Each structure stands twice: as structure tokens, then as C-alpha cells.
PDB file of C-alpha atoms in Angstrom:
ATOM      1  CA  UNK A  46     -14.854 -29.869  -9.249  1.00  0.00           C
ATOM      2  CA  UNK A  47     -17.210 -26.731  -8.397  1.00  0.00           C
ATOM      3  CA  UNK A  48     -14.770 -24.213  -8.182  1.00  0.00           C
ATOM      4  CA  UNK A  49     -15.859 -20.924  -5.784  1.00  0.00           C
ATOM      5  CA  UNK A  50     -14.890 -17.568  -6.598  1.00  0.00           C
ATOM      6  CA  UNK A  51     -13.296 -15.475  -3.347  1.00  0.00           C
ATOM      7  CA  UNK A  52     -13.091 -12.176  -2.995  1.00  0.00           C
ATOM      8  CA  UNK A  53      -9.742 -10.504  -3.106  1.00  0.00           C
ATOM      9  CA  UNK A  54      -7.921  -9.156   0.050  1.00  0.00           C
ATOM     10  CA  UNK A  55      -4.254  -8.102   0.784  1.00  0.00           C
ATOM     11  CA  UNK A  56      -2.260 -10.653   2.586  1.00  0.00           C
ATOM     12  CA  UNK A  57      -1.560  -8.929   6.342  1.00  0.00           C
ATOM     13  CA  UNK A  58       2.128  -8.361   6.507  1.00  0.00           C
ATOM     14  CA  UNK A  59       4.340  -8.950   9.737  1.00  0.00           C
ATOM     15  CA  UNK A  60       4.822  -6.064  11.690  1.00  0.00           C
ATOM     16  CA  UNK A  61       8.335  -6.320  10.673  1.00  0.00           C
ATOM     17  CA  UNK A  62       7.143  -5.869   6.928  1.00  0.00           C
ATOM     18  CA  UNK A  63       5.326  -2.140   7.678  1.00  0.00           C
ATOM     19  CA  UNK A  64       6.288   1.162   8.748  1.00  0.00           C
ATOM     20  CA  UNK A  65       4.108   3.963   9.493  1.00  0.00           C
ATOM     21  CA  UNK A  66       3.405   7.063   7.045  1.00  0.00           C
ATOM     22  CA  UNK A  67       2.361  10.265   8.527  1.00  0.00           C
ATOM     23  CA  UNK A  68       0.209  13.125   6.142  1.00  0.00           C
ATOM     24  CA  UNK A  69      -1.699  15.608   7.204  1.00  0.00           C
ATOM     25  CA  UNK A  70      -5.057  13.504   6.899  1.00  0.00           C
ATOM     26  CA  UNK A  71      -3.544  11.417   9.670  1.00  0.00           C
ATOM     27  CA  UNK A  72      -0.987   8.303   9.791  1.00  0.00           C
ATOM     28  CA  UNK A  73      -1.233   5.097   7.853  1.00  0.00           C
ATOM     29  CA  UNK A  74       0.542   1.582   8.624  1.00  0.00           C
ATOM     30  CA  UNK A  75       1.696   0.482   5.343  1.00  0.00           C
ATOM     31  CA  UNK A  76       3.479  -2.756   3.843  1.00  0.00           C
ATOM     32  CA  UNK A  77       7.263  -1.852   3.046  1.00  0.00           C
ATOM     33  CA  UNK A  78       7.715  -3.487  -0.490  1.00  0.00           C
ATOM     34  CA  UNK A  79       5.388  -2.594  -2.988  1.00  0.00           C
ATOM     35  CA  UNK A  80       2.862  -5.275  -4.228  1.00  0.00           C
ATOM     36  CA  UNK A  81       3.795  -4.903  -7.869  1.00  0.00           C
ATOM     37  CA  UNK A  82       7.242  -5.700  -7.785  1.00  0.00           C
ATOM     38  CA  UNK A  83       8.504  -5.932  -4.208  1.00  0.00           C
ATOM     39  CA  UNK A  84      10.521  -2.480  -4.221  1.00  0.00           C
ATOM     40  CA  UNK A  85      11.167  -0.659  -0.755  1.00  0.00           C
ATOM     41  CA  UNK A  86       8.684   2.194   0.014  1.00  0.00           C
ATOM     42  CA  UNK A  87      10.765   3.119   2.691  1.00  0.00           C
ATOM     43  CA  UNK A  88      11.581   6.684   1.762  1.00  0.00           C
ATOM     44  CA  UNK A  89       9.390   7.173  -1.353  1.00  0.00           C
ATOM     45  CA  UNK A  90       7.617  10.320  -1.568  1.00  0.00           C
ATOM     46  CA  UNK A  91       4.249  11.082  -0.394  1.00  0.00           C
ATOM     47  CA  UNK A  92       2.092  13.658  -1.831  1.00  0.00           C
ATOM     48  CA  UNK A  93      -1.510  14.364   0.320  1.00  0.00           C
ATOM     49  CA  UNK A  94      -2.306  10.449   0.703  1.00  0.00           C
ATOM     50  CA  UNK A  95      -0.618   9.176  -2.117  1.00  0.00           C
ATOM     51  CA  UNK A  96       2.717   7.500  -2.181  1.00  0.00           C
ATOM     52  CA  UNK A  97       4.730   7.005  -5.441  1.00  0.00           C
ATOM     53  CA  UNK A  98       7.220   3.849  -5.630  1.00  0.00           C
ATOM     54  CA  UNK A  99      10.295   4.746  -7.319  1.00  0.00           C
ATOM     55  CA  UNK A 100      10.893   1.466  -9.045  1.00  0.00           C
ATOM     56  CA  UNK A 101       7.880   2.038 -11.170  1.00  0.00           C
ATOM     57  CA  UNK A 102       6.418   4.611 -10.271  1.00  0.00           C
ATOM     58  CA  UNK A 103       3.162   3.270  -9.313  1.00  0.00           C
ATOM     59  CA  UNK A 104       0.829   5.601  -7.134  1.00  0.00           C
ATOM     60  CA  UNK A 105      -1.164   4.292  -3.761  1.00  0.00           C
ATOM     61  CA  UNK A 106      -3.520   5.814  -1.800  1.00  0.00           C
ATOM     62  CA  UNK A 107      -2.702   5.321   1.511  1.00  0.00           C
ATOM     63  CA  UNK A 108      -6.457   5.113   2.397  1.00  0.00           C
ATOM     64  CA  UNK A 109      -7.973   2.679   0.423  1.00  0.00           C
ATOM     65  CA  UNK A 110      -4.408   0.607  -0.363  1.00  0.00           C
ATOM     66  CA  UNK A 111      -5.671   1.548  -4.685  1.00  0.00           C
ATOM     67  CA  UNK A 112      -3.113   1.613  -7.122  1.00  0.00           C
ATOM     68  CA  UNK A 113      -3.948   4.553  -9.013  1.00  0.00           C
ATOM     69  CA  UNK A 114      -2.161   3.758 -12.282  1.00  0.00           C
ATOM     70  CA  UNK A 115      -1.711  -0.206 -12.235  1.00  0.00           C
ATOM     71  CA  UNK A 116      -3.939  -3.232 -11.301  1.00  0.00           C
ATOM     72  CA  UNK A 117      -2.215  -4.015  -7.525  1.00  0.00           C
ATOM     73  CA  UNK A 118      -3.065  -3.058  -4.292  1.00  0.00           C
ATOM     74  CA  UNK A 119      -0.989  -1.865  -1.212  1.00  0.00           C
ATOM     75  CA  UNK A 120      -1.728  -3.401   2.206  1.00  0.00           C
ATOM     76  CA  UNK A 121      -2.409  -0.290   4.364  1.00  0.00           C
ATOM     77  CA  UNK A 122      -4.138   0.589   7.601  1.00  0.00           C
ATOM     78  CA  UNK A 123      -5.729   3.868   8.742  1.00  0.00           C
ATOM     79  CA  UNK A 124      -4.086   4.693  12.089  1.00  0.00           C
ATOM     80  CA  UNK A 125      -5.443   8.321  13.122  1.00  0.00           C
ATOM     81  CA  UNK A 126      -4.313  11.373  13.874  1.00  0.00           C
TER      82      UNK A 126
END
């Protein structure tokens, strides 16, 4: 069997599954558990766009969704000012 390569994207959470993030480059709609081990983010500190988990302390940028020191990625959407 030919087997086809796709490319990766996030699963969409629920709206149930995000909460919104407000910095001062605007407010992001983020998924509550973090993809690398399913931690809340609820109430995890942000720093310019990036939020920390405290489980493991893995770092996001709430623009792109990047993990900055792992191999996940964080489902995120840019929601303006």
C-alpha cells in the first residue's frame, strides 16, 4: 500500500477546551491542556507572547502555537486587540 505523507496540523479543540490569553500584542484563544502532557494552562504565566506550562516547563508562543524548547505544538488562535 502507497502510503501518503500529510502535513501536520493541531487538532481544533472544543470551545470548552480553550480560554483566551490577553498580552500586550493582542489576545490569543488557546487550548487549555498542554499538548505535551495534557497539564492545565489555565493560570500559567505569560511573558510577552510566550506561555510557560508548569508541569514541564515547556514554552509556547502564543502566535505561531511553537514549542520553544520541545518538539509539540499548542493549538492557538490570534484574536486581536
Amino acid at each position: 500500500a502507497l502510503l501518503t505523507r500529510l502535513p501536520w496540523a493541531p487538532v481544533v479543540p472544543a470551545d470548552e477546551e480553550t480560554f483566551v490569553v490577553e498580552t500586550p500584542e493582542g489576545r490569543f484563544r488557546i487550548a487549555k491542556r498542554c499538548p505535551h502532557a495534557g497539564a492545565s494552562l489555565e493560570g500559567a504565566p505569560v511573558e510577552g507572547t510566550t506561555i510557560t506550562c508548569l508541569n514541564h516547563h515547556y514554552r509556547f508562543d502564543l502566535r505561531t502555537g511553537e514549542c520553544l524548547n520541545g518538539n509539540c505544538r499548542l493549538w492557538t488562535e490570534p484574536l486581536g486587540s
